[in-house]
CSV table of C-alpha atoms and ligand atoms in Angstrom, one decimal:
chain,number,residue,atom,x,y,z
A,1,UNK,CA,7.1,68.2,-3.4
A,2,UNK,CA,6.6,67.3,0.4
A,3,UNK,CA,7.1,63.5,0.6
A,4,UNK,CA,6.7,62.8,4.3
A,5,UNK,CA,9.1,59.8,3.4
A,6,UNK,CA,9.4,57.6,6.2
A,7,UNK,CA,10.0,53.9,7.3
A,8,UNK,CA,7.9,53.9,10.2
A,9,UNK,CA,5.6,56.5,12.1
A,10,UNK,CA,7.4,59.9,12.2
A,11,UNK,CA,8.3,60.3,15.8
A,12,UNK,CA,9.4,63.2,17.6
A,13,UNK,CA,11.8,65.9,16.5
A,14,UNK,CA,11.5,63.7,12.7
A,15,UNK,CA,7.4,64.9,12.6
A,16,UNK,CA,9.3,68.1,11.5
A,17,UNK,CA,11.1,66.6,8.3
A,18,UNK,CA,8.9,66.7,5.6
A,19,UNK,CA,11.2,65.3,3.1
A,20,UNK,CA,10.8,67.6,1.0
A,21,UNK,CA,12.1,67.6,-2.8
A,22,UNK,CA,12.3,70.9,-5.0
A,23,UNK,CA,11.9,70.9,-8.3
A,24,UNK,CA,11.2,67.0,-8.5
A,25,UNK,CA,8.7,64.7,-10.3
A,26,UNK,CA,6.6,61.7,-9.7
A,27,UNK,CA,5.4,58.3,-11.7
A,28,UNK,CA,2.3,56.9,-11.1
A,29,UNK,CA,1.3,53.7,-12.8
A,30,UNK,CA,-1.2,51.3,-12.4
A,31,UNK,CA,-2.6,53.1,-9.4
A,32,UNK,CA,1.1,52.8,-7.6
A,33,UNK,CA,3.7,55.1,-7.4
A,34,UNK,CA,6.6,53.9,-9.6
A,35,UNK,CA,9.2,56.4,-9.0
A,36,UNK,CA,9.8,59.9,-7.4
A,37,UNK,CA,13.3,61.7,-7.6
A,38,UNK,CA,14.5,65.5,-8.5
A,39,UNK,CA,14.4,66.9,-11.9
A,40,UNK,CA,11.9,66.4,-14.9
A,41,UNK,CA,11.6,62.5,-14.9
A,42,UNK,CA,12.0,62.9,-18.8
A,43,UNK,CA,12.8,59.1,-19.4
A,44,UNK,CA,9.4,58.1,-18.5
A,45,UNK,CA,7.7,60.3,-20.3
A,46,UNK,CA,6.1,58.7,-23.9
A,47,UNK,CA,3.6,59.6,-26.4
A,48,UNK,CA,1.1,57.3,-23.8
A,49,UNK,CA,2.3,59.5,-20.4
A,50,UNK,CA,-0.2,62.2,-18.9
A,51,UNK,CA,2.0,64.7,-17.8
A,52,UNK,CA,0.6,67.1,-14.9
A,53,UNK,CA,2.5,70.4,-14.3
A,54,UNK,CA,2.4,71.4,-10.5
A,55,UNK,CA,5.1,74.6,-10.8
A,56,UNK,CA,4.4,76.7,-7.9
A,57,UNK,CA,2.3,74.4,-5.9
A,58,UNK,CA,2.6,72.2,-3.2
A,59,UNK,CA,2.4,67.9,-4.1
A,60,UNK,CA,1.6,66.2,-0.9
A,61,UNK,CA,0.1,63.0,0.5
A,62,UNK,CA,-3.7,62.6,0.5
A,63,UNK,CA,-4.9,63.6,3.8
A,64,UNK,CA,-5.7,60.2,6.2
A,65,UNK,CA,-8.1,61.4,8.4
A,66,UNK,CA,-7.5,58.5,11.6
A,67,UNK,CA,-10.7,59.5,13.9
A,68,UNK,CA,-14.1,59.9,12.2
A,69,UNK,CA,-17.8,59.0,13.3
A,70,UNK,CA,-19.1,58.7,9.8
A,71,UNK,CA,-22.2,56.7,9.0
A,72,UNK,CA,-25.1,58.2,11.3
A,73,UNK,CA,-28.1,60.1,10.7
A,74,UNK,CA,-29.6,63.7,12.1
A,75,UNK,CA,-27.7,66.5,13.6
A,76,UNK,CA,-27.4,68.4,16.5
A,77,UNK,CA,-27.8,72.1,15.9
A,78,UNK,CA,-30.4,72.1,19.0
A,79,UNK,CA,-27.5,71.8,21.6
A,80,UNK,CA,-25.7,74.7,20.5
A,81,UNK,CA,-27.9,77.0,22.8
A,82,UNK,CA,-27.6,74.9,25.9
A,83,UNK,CA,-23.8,74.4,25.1
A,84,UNK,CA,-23.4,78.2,24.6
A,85,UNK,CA,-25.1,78.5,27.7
A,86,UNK,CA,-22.3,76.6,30.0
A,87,UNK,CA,-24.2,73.1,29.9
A,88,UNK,CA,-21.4,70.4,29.7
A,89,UNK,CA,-21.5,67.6,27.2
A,90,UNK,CA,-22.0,64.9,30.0
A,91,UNK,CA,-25.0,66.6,31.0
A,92,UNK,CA,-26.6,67.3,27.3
A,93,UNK,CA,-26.5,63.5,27.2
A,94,UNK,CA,-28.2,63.1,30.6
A,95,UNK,CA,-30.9,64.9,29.2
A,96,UNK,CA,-31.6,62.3,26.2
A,97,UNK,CA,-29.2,64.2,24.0
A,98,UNK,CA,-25.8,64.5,22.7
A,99,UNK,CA,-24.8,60.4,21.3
A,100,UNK,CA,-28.3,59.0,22.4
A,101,UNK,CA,-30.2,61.4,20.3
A,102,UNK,CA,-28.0,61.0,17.2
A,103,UNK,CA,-28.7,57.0,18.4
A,104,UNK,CA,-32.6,57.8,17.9
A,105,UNK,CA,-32.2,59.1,14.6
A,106,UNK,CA,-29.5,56.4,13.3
A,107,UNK,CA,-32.3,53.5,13.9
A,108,UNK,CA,-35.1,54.8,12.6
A,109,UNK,CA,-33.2,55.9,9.1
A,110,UNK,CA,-32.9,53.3,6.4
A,111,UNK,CA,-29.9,52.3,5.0
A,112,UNK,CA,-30.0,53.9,1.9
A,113,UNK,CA,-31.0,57.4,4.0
A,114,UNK,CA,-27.7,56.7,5.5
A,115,UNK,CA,-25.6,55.4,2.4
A,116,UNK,CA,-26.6,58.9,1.3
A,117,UNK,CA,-25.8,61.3,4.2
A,118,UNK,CA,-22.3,59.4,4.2
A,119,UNK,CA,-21.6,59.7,0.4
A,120,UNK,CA,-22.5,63.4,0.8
A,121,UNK,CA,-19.6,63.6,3.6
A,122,UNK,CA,-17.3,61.5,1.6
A,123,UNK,CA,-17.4,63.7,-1.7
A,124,UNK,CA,-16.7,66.7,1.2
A,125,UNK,CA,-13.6,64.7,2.6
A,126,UNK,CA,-12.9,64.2,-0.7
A,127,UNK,CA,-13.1,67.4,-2.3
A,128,UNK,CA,-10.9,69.1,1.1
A,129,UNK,CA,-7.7,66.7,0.6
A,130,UNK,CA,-9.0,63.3,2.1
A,131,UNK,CA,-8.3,60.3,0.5
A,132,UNK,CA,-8.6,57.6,3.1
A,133,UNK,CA,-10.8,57.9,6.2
A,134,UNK,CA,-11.3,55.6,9.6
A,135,UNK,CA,-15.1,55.4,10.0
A,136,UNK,CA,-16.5,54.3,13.7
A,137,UNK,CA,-19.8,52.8,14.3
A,138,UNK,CA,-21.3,53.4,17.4
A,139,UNK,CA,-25.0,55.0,16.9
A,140,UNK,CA,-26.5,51.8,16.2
A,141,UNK,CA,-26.0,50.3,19.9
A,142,UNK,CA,-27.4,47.0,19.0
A,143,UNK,CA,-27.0,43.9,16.9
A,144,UNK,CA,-29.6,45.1,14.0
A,145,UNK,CA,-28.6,48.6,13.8
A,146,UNK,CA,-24.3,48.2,14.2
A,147,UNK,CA,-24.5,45.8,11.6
A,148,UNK,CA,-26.6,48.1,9.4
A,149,UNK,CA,-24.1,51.3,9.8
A,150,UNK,CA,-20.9,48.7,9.6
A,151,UNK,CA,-22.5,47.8,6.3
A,152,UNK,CA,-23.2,51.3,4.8
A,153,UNK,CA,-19.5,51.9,5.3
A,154,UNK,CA,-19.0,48.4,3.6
A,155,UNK,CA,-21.1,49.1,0.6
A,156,UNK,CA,-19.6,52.5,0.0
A,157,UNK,CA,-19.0,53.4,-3.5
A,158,UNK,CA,-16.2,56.2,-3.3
A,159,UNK,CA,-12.8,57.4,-3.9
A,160,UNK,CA,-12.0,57.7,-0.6
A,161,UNK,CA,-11.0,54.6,0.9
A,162,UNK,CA,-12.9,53.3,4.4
A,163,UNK,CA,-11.0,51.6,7.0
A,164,UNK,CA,-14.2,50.4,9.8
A,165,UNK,CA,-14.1,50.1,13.1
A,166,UNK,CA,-16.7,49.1,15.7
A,167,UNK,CA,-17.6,51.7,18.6
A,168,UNK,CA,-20.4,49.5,20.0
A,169,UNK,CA,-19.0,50.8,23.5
A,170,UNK,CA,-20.0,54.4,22.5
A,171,UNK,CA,-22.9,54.8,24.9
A,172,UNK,CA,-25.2,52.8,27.4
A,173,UNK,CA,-28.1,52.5,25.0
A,174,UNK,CA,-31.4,53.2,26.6
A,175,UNK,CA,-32.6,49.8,26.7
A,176,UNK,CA,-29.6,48.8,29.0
A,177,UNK,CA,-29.9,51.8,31.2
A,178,UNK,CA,-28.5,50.6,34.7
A,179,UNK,CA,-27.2,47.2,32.9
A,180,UNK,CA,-24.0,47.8,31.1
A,181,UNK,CA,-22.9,44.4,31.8
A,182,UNK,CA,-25.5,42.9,29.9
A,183,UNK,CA,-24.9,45.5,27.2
A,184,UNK,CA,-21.5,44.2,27.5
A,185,UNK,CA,-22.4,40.9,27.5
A,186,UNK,CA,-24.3,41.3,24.4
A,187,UNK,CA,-21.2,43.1,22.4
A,188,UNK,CA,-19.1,40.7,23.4
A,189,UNK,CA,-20.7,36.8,23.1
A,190,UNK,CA,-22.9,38.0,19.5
A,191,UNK,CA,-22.1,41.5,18.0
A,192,UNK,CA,-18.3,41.5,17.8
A,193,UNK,CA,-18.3,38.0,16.8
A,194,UNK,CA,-20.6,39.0,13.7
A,195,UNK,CA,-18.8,41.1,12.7
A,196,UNK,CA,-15.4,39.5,12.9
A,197,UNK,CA,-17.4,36.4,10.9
A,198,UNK,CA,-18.4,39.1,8.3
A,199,UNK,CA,-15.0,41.2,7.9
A,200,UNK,CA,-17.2,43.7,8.7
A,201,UNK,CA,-14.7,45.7,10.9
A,202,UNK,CA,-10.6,46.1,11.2
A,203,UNK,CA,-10.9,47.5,14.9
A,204,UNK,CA,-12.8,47.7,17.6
A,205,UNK,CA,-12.5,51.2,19.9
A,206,UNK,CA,-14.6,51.9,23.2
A,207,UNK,CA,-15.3,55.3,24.9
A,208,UNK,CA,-13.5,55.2,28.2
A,209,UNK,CA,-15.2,58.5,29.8
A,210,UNK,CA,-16.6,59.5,33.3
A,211,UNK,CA,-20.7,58.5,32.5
A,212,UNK,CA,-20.0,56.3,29.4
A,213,UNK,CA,-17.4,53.2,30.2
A,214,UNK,CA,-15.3,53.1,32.8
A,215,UNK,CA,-12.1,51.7,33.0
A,216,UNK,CA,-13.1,47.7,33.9
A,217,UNK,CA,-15.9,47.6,31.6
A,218,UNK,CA,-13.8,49.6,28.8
A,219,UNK,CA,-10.7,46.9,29.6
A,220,UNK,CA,-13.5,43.6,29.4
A,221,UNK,CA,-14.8,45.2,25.7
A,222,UNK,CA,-11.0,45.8,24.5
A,223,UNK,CA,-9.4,42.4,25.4
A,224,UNK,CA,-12.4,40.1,24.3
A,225,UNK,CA,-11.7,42.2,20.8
A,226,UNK,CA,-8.3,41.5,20.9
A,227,UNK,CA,-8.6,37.5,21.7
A,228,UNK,CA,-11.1,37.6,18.7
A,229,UNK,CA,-8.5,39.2,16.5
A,230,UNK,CA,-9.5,42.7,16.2
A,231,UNK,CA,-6.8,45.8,16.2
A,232,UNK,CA,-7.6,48.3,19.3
A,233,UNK,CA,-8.4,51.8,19.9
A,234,UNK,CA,-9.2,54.4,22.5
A,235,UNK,CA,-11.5,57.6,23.4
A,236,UNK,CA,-9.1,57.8,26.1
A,237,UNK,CA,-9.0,60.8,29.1
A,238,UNK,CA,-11.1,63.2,26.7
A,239,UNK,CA,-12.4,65.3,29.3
A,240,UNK,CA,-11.5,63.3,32.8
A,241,UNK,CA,-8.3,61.4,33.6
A,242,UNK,CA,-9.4,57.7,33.7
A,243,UNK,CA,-5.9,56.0,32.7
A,244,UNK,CA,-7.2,55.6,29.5
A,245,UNK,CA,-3.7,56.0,27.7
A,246,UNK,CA,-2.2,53.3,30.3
A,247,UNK,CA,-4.9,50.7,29.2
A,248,UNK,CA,-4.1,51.4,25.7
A,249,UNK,CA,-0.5,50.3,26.4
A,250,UNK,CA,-0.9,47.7,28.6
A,251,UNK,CA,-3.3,45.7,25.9
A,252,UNK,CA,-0.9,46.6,23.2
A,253,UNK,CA,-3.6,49.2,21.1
A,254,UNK,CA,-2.7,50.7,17.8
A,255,UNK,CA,-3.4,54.2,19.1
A,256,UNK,CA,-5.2,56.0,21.7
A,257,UNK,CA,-7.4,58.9,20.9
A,258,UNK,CA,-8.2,62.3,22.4
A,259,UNK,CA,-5.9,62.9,25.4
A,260,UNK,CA,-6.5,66.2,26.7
A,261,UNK,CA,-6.6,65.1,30.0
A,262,UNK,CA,-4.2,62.1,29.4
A,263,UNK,CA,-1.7,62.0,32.5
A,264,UNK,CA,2.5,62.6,32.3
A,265,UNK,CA,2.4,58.6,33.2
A,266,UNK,CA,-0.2,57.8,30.2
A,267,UNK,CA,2.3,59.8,27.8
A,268,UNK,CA,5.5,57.2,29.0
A,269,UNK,CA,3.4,54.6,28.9
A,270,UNK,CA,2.4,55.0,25.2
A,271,UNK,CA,5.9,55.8,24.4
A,272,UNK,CA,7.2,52.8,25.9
A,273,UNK,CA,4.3,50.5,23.8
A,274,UNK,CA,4.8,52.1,20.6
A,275,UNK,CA,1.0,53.5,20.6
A,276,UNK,CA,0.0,56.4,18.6
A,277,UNK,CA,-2.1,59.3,20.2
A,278,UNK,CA,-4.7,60.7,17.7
A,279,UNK,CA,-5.5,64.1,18.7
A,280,UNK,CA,-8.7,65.8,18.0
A,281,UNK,CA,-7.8,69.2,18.7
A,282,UNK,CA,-11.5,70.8,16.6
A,283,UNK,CA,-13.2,69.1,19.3
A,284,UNK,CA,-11.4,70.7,22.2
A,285,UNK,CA,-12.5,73.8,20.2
A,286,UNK,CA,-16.5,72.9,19.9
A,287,UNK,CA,-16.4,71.7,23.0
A,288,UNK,CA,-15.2,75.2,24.6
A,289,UNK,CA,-12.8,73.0,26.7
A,290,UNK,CA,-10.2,76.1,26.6
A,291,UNK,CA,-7.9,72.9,26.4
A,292,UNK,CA,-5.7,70.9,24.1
A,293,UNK,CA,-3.7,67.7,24.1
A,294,UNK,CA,-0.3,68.3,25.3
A,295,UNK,CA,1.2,67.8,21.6
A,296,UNK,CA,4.3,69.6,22.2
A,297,UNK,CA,4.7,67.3,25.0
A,298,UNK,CA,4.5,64.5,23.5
A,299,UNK,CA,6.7,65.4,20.6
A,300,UNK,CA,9.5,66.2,23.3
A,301,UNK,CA,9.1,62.7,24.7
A,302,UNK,CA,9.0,61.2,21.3
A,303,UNK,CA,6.1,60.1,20.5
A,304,UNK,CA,4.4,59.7,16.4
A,305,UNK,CA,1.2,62.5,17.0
A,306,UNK,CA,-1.4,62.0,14.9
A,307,UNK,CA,-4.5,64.6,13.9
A,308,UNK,CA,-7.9,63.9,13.0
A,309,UNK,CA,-11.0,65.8,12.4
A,310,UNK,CA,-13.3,63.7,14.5
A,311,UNK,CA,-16.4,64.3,12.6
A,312,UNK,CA,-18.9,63.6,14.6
A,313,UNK,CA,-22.7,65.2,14.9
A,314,UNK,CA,-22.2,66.8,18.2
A,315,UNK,CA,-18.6,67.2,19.3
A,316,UNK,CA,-17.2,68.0,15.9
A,317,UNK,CA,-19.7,68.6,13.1
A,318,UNK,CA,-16.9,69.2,9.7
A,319,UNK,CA,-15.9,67.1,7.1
A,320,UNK,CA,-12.9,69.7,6.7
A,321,UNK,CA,-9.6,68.1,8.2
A,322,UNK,CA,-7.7,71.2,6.5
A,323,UNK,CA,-9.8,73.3,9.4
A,324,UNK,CA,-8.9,71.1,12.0
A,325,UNK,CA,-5.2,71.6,11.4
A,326,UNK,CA,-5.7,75.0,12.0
A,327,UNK,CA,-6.5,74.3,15.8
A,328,UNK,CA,-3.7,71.3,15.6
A,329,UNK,CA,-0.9,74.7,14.9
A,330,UNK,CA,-2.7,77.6,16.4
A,331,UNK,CA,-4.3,75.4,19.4
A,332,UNK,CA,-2.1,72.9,20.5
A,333,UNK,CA,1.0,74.2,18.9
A,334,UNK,CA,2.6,72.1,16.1
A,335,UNK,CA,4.6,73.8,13.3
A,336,UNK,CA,3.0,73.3,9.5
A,337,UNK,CA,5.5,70.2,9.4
A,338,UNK,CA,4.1,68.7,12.1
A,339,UNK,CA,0.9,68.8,11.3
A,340,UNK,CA,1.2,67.5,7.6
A,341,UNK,CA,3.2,64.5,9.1
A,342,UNK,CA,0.3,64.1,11.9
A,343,UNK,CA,-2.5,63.9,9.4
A,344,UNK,CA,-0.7,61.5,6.5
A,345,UNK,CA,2.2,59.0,7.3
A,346,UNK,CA,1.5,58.8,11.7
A,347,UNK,CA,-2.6,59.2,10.8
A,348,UNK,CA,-1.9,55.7,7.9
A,349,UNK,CA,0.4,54.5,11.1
A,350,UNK,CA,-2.9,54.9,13.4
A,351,UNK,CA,-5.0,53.0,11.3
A,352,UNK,CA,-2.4,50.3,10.6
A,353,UNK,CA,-2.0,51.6,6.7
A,354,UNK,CA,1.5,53.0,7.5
A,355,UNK,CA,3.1,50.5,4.7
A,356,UNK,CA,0.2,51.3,1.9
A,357,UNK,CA,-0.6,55.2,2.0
A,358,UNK,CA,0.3,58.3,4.1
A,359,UNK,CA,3.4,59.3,1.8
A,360,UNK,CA,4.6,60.0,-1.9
A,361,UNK,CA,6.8,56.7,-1.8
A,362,UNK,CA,8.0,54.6,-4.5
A,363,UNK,CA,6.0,51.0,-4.1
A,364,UNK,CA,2.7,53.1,-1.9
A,365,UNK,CA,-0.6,54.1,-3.5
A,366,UNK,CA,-0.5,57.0,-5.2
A,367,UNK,CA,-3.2,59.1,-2.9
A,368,UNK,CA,-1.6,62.1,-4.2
A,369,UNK,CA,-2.7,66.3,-3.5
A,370,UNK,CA,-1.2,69.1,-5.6
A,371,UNK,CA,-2.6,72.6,-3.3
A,372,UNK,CA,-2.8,76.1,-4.4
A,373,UNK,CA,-0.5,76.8,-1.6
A,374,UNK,CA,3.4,78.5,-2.9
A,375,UNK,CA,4.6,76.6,0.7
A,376,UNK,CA,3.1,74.2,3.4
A,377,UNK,CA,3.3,76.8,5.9
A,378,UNK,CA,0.6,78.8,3.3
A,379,UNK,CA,-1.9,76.2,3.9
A,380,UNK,CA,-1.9,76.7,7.8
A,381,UNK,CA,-1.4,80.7,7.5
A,382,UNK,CA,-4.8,81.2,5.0
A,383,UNK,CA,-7.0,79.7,7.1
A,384,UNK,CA,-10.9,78.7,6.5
A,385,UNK,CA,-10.5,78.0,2.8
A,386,UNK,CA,-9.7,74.9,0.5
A,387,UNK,CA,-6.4,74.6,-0.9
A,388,UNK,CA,-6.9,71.2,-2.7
A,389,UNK,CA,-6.7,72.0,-6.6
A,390,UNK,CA,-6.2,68.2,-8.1
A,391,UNK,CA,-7.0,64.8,-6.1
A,392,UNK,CA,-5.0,61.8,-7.4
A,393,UNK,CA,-6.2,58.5,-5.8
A,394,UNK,CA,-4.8,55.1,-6.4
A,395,UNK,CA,-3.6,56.7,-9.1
A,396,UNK,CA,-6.8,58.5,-11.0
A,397,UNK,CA,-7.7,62.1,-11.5
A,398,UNK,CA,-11.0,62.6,-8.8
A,399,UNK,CA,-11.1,66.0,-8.3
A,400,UNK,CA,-9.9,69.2,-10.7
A,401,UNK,CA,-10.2,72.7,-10.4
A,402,UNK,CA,-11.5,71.7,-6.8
A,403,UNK,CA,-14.6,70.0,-8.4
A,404,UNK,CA,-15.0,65.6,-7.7
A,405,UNK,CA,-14.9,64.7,-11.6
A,406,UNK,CA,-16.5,61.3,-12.2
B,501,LIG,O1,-21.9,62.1,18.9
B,501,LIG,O2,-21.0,63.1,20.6
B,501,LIG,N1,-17.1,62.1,21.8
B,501,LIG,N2,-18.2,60.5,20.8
B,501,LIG,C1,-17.2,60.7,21.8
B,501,LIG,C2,-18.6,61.6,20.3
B,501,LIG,C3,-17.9,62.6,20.9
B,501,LIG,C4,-19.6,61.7,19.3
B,501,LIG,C5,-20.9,62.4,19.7
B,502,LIG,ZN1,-14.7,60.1,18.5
């Protein structure tokens, strides 16, 4: 059983121990985790216990997938041409593509149209390990249609658990082409205040990128969300150096996100602050960026790595977070160990859940996986499939024989 015990974020060299207990059992009551030690557990066990046999198969955490772009509408199959052909994403979005055109599609659907297209991902997630998931807004772009996604995520009738955040600073939308400081403006004095009045959010994350925010604008978004209570987050230096990871430090965020272009000076400076870099190493694959996140770098220095799939319509179109581990070993390096520490007790860390889920804990939610995998290196090494075999969350039977049971 890999426990990924841990009182805080796994940093560093300690992303490597799993805590791993052979031959050992776990308790689950009332949704919670009640005990888990070595041997049989036999003094729990009455004529009212469900007892699961896992011999031979891996228990671990529910996966905690830290980055996604849930709730939208359409997709973007058309840019795989133009992409194959060497046009950058920058310039697919210059053209009225790549967020904006995902934008078009997200106002015009109804909400129910999107409660759908979302449940569909969620029994996905679901199905491929994930039992709690980080769901941004950001293809509404205005007051009507951010509330309306923010609320779909809201309404949400599912397993897996939804922790919101509000990436109004995803794009210029078209209708403040050439005045992002009244787009600003409007985020700022009316939409983030709505939607602290409502609960409707946790966090509130901006994409600081060479033709979406720069660093000013990103910096005026972040700190009038922190004065109004909200946790931070960061698309920081995804394709461009912009200092993205030093912002994150200096206004105190909960993680920064992306970083394959983050500077040696961005790395310290998240170190020193205590913030935790999501890496989205699928999209530095769909992106053709022949480029990770310096991972191993950051796990010399210290720092508690997290891995996220990034689902997104155009930069990282899968539900599957088991597929983007792949690219988090083969592509950027991380052993198995890592990488199961990077997507369950640093990913609850990033989405300030670290004292609730992420590990098989005595006291935490029992968000509990059993694979058809002999080892955790096996679900790394047979790549492309899906290991889950049983879904426990909070404590309930979701999904057998790799089949969501109701
Ligand atoms: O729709 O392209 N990077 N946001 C920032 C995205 C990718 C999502 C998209
Ligand atoms: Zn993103």
């Amino acid at each position: 059983m890999v426990t990924v015990k841990s009182d805080g974020p796994k940093c560093g060299e300690a992303m490597g121990d799993l805590g791993v207990i052979d031959k050992g059992y776990v308790v689950i009551e009332n949704g919670l985790i009640l005990d888990v030690n070595l041997g049989e557990g036999t003094e729990y066990i009455d004529s009212d216990t469900y007892v699961i046999d896992a011999e031979g198969r891996v228990v671990m955490p529910g996966f905690v997938d830290s980055h996604t772009h849930l709730v939208h509408y359409g997709s973007r199959e058309n840019e795989l041409e133009l992409k194959l052909k060497g046009v950058g994403y920058v310039d697919i979005l210059k053209m009225g593509g790549g967020i904006l055109s995902t934008v078009r599609a997200t106002r015009k659907a109804s909400f129910d149209e999107l409660y759908n297209k979302a449940k569909k991902s969620l029994d996905l997630m679901l199905q491929w390990g994930t039992t709690t998931v980080e769901a941004k807004s950001g293809y509404g772009l205005n007051f009507e249609d951010e509330v309306k996604c923010l609320k779909v995520a809201k309404a949400l009738e599912h397993p897996v658990e939804i922790v919101s955040t509000y990436l109004g600073a995803h794009a210029i939308p078209e209708e403040f082409k050439g005045n992002v400081d009244g787009y600003i403006n409007l985020m700022i004095n009316e939409i983030m205040p709505y939607i602290k009045k409502e609960g409707l959010a946790d966090n509130v994350d901006a994409f600081c990128e060479d033709g979406f925010f720069n660093l000013d604008e990103t910096k005026k978004v972040l700190e009038a969300a922190k004065k109004l209570g909200f946790g931070l987050k960061l698309h920081a230096d995804e394709i461009v150096p912009m200092g993205g990871a030093e912002l994150a430090a200096n206004l105190g965020a909960v993680s920064a996100e992306h970083l394959v272009a983050v500077s040696d000076e961005g790395i310290d400076a998240m170190k020193e602050a205590g913030v935790i870099p999501v890496l989205l190493p699928g999209t530095s694959f769909y992106l053709r960026l022949k480029k990770y996140a310096p991972a191993r770098e950051m796990i010399k220095k210290g720092l508690a790595v997290a891995v996220a799939s990034d689902y997104n319509p155009g930069t990282c179109p899968t539900e599957s977070l088991q597929s983007v581990m792949v690219f988090a070993s083969l592509g950027m390096g991380l052993t198995p160990q890592e990488v199961i520490s990077a997507v369950t007790i640093n990913a609850a860390y990033a989405i300030g859940r670290g004292n609730e889920i992420g590990s098989i804990e005595k006291g935490k939610k029992a968000d509990i996986l059993i694979m058809n995998a002999p080892n955790e290196n096996y679900l790394i090494y047979h790549f492309g499939i899906n290991h889950v075999d049983m879904v426990i969350k909070n404590g309930k039977i979701v999904v057998r024989d790799g089949k969501i049971i109701n």
